[in-house]
mmCIF file of C-alpha atoms in Angstrom:
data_model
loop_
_atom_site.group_PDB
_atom_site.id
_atom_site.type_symbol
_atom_site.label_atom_id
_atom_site.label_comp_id
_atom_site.label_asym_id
_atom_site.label_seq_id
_atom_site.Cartn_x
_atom_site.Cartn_y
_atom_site.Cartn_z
ATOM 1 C CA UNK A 77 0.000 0.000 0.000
ATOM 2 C CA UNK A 78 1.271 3.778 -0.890
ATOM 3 C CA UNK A 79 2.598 5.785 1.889
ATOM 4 C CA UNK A 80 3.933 9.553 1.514
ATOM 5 C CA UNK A 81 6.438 10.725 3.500
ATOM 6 C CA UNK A 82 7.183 14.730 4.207
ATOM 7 C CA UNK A 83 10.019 16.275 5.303
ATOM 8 C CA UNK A 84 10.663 18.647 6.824
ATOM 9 C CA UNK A 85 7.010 18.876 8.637
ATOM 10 C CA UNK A 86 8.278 21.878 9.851
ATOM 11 C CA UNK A 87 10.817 24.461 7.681
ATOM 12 C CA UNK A 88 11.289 28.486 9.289
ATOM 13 C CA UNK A 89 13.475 30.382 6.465
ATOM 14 C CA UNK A 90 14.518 33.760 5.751
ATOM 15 C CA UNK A 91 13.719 35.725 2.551
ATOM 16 C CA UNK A 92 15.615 35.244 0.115
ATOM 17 C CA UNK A 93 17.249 31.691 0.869
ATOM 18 C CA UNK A 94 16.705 29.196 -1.200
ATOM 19 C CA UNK A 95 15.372 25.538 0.055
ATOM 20 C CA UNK A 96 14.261 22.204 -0.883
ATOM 21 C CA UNK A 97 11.062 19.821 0.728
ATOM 22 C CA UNK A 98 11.475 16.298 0.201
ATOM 23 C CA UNK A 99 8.469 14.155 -0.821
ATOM 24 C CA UNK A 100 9.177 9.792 -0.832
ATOM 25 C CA UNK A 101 6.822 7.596 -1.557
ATOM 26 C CA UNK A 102 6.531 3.884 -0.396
ATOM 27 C CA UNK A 103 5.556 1.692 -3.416
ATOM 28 C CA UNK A 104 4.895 2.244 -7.356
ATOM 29 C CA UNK A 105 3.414 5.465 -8.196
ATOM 30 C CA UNK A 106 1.643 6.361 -11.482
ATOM 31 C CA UNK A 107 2.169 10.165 -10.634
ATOM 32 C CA UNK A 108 2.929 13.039 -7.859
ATOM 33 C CA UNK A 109 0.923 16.017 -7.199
ATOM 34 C CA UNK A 110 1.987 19.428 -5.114
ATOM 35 C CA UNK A 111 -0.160 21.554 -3.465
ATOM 36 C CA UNK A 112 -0.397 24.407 -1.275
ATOM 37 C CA UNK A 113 -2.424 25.383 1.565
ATOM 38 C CA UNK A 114 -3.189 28.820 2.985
ATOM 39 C CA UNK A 115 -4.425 28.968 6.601
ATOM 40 C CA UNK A 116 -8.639 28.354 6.849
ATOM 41 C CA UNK A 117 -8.943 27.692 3.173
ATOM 42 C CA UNK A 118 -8.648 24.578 1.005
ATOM 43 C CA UNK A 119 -6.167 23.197 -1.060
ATOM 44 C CA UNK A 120 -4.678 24.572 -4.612
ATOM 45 C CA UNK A 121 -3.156 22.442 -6.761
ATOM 46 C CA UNK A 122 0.354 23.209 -8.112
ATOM 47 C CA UNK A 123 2.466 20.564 -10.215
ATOM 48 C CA UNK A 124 1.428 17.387 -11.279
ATOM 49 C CA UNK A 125 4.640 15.043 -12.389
ATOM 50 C CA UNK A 126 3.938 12.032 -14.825
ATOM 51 C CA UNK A 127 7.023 10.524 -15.802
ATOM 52 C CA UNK A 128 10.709 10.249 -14.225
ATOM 53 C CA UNK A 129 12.451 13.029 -14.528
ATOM 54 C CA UNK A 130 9.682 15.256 -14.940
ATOM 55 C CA UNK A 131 10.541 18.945 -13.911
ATOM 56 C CA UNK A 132 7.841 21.698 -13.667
ATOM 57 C CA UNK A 133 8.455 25.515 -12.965
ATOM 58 C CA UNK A 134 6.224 28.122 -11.784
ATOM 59 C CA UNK A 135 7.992 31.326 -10.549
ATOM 60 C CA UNK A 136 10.145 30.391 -7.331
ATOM 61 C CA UNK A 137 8.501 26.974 -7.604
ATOM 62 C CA UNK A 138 9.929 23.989 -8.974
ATOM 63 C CA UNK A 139 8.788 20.139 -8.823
ATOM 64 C CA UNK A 140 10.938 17.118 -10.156
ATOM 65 C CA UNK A 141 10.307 13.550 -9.844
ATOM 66 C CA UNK A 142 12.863 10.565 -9.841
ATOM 67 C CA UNK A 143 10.760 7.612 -10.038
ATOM 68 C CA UNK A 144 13.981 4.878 -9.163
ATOM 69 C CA UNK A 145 14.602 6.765 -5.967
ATOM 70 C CA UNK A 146 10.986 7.348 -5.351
ATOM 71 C CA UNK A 147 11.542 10.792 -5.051
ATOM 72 C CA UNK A 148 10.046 13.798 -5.453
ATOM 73 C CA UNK A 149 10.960 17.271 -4.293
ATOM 74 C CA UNK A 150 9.817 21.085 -4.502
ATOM 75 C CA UNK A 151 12.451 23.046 -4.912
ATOM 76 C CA UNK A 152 12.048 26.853 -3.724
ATOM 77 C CA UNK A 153 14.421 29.455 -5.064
ATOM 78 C CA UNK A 154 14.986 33.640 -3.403
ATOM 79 C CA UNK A 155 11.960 33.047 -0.714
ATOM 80 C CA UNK A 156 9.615 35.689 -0.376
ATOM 81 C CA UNK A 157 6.855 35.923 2.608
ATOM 82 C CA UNK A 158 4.175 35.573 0.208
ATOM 83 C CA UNK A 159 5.191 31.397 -0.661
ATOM 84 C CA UNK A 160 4.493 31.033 3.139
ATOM 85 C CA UNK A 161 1.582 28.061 3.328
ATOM 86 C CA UNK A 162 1.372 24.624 3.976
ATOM 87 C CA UNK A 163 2.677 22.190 0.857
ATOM 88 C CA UNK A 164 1.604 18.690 0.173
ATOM 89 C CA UNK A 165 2.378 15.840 -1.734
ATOM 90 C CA UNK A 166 0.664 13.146 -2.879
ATOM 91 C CA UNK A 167 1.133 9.946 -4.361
ATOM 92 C CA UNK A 168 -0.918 7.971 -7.000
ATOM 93 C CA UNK A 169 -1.983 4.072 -6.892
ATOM 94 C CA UNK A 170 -5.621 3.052 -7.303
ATOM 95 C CA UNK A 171 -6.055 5.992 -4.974
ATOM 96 C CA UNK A 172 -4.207 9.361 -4.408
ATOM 97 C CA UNK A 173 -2.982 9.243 -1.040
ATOM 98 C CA UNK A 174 -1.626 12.401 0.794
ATOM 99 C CA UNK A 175 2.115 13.341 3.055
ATOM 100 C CA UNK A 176 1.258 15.054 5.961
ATOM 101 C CA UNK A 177 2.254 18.669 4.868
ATOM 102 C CA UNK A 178 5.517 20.995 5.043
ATOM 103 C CA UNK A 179 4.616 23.951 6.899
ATOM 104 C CA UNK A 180 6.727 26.776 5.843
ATOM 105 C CA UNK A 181 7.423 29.962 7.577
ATOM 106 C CA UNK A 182 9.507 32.374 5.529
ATOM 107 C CA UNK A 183 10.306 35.501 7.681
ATOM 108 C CA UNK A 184 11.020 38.857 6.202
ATOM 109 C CA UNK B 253 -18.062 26.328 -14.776
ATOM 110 C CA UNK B 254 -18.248 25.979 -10.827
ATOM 111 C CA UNK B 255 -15.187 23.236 -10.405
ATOM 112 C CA UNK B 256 -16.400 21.088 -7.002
ATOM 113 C CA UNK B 257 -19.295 22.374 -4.543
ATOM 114 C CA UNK B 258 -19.923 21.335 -1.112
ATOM 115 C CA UNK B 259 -22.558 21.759 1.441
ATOM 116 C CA UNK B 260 -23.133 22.740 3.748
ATOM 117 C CA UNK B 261 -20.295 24.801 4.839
ATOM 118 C CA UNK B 262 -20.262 24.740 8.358
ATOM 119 C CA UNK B 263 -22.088 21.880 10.788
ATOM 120 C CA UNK B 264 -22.461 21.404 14.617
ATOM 121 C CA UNK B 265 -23.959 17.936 15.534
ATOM 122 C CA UNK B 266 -24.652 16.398 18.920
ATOM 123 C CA UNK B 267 -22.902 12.805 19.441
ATOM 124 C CA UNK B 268 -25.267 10.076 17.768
ATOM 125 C CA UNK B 269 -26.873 12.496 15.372
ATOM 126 C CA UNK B 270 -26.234 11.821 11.514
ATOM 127 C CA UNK B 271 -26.068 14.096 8.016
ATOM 128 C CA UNK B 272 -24.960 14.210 4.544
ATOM 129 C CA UNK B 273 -21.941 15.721 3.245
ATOM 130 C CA UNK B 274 -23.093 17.005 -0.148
ATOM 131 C CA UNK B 275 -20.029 17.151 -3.193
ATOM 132 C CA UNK B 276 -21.111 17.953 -7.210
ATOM 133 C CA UNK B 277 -18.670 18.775 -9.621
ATOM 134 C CA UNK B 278 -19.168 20.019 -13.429
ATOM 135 C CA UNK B 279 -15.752 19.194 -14.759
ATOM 136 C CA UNK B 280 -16.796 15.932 -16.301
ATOM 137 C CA UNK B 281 -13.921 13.990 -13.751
ATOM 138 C CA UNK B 282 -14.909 10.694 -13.358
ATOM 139 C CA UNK B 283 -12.705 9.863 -10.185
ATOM 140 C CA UNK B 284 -14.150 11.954 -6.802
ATOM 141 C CA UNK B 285 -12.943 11.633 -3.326
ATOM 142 C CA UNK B 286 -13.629 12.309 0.388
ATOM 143 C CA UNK B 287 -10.801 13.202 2.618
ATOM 144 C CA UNK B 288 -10.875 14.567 5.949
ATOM 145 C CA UNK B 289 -8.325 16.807 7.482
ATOM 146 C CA UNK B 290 -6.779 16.835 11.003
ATOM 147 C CA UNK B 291 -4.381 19.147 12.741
ATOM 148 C CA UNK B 292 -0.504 17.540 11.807
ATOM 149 C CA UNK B 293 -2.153 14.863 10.461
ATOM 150 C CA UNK B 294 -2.620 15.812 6.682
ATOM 151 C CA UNK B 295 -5.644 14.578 4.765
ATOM 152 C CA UNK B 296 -6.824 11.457 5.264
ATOM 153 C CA UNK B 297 -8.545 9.452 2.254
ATOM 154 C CA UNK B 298 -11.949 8.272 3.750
ATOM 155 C CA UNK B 299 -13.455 6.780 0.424
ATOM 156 C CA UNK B 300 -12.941 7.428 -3.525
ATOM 157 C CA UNK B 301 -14.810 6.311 -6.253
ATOM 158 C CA UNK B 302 -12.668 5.738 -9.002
ATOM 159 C CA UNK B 303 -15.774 5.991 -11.770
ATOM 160 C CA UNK B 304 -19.250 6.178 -11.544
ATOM 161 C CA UNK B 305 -20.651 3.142 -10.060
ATOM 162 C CA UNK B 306 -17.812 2.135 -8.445
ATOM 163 C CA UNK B 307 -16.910 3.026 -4.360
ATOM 164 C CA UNK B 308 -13.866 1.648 -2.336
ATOM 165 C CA UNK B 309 -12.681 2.634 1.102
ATOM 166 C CA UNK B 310 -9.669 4.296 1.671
ATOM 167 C CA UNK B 311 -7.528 4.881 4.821
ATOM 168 C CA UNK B 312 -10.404 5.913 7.677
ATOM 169 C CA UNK B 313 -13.288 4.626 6.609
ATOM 170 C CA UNK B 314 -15.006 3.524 9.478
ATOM 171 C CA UNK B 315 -18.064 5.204 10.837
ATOM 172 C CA UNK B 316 -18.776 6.510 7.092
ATOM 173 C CA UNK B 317 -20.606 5.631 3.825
ATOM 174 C CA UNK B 318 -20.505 6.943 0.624
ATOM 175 C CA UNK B 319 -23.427 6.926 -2.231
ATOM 176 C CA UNK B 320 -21.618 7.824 -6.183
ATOM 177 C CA UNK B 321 -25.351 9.318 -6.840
ATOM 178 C CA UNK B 322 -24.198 10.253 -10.489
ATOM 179 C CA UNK B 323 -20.913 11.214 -12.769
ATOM 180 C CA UNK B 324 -20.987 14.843 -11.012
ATOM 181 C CA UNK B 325 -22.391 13.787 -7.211
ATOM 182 C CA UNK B 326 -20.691 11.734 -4.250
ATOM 183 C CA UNK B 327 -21.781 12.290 -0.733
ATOM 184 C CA UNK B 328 -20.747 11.225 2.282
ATOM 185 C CA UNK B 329 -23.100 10.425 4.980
ATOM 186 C CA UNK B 330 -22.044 9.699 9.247
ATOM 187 C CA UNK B 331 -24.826 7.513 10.150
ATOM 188 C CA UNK B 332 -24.258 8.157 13.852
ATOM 189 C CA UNK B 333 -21.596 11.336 14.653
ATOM 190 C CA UNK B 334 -18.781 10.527 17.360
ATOM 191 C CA UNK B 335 -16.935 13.837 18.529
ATOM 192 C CA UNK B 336 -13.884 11.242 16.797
ATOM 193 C CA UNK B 337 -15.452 12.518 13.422
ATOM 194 C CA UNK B 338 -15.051 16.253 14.241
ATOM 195 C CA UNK B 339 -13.069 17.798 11.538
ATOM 196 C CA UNK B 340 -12.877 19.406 8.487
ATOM 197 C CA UNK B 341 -13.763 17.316 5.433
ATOM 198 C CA UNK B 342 -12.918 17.801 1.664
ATOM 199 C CA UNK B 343 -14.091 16.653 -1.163
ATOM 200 C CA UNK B 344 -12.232 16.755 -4.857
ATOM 201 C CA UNK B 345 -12.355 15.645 -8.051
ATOM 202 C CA UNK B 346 -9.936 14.403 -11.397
ATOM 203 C CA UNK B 347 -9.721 12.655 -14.363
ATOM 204 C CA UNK B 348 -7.831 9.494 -14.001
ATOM 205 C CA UNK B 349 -7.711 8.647 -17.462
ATOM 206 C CA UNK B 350 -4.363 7.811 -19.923
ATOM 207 C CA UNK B 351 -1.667 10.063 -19.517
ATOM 208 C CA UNK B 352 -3.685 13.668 -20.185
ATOM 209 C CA UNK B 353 -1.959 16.573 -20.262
ATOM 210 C CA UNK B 354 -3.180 17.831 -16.789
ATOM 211 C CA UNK B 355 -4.943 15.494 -14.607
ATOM 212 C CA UNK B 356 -4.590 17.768 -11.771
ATOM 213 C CA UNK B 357 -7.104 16.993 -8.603
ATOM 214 C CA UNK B 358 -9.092 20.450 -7.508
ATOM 215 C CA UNK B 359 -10.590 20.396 -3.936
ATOM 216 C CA UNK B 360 -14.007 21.699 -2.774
ATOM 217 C CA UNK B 361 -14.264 24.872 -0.387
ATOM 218 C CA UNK B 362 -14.474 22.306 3.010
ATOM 219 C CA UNK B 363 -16.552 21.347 5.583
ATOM 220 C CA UNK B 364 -16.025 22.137 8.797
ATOM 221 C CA UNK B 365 -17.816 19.811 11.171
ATOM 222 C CA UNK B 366 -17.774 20.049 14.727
ATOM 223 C CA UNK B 367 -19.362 17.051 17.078
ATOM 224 C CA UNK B 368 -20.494 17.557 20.866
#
């Protein structure tokens, strides 16, 4: 059975730095989705990866996905206050299952 | 174009009480989900149905059923509320189909429930 695993749960940065979250998943998984969370509101939907070595950008935001390692991570470039949130990932079988979040704090 | 609805909004029940969880979407996904949401635990899958007809439980379904009324409806219904169940619960919405471009999941606004 799939299991998603987060980390760092927890990630306090400065503006400007630039860091990475870590997303690994247990068994086979047909694809990996990012999202983000704002306090009090539901969840957006950022990257979806298909195929190893898949690599999205969106402004400071980028998603890759190494399917050997079963791997992905979002990769966060210059931090500005505004990217503060909760991020997920989740995992694909029959089912899409969910990590338990990154909750990032980027201080000004 | 509306993406995925849910109602109500906001619930308080009393302990042995029950209710439906209404969730419609008009994106023409045929693979909906109910998950609920718990502080530092993430979301939880509760049940999916992977295409219309078709139900399966996923990680925490106990205490919970599920009807797939139609392509665009899937409710959720506690039968008898435990203060356990108090949380808030989301419903979404993709197309699993073939590789597709996209295939991204979108979430509904939420429910928050609270049980005494």
């Amino acid at each position: 059975e799939l299991k998603v695993e987060q980390n760092p749960l927890f990630l306090s940065m400065q503006e400007g730095k630039n860091y990475t979250i870590y997303c690994n998943y247990s068994t086979t998984s047909d694809r990996l989705y990012w999202y983000r969370q704002d306090p009090g509101k539901s969840l957006e939907s950022l990257f979806v990866l298909l195929s190893n070595g898949a690599v999205k950008q969106e402004g400071r935001l980028m998603a890759s996905l190494d399917t050997k390692a079963r791997l992905s991570t979002l990769h966060i470039t210059a931090a500005v206050h505004d990217l503060s949130a909760t991020y997920f990932c989740a995992g694909l079988d029959d089912k899409i299952i969910f990590g338990k979040g990154t909750r990032l704090h980027i201080l000004p | 174009n509306a993406g995925v609805t849910q109602t109500p909004k906001f619930q308080v029940l009393k302990t042995g009480q029950s209710m439906t969880l209404q969730c419609a979407q008009d994106m023409n996904h045929n693979s909906m989900y109910w998950y609920r949401q718990d502080p530092g635990m993430g979301l939880r899958l509760i049940y999916y149905s992977a295409s219309e007809g078709t139900t399966d439980k996923g990680e925490v379904p106990n205490g919970y059923n599920v009807s797939r009324l139609n392509k665009r409806e899937f409710s959720l219904r506690l039968e008898s509320a435990a203060p356990s169940q108090t949380s808030v619960y989301f419903c979404a919405s993709t197309m699993l189909q073939g590789t597709s471009l996209n295939n991204e999941q979108f979430f509904g606004p939420g429910t928050r429930l609270t049980v005494l």
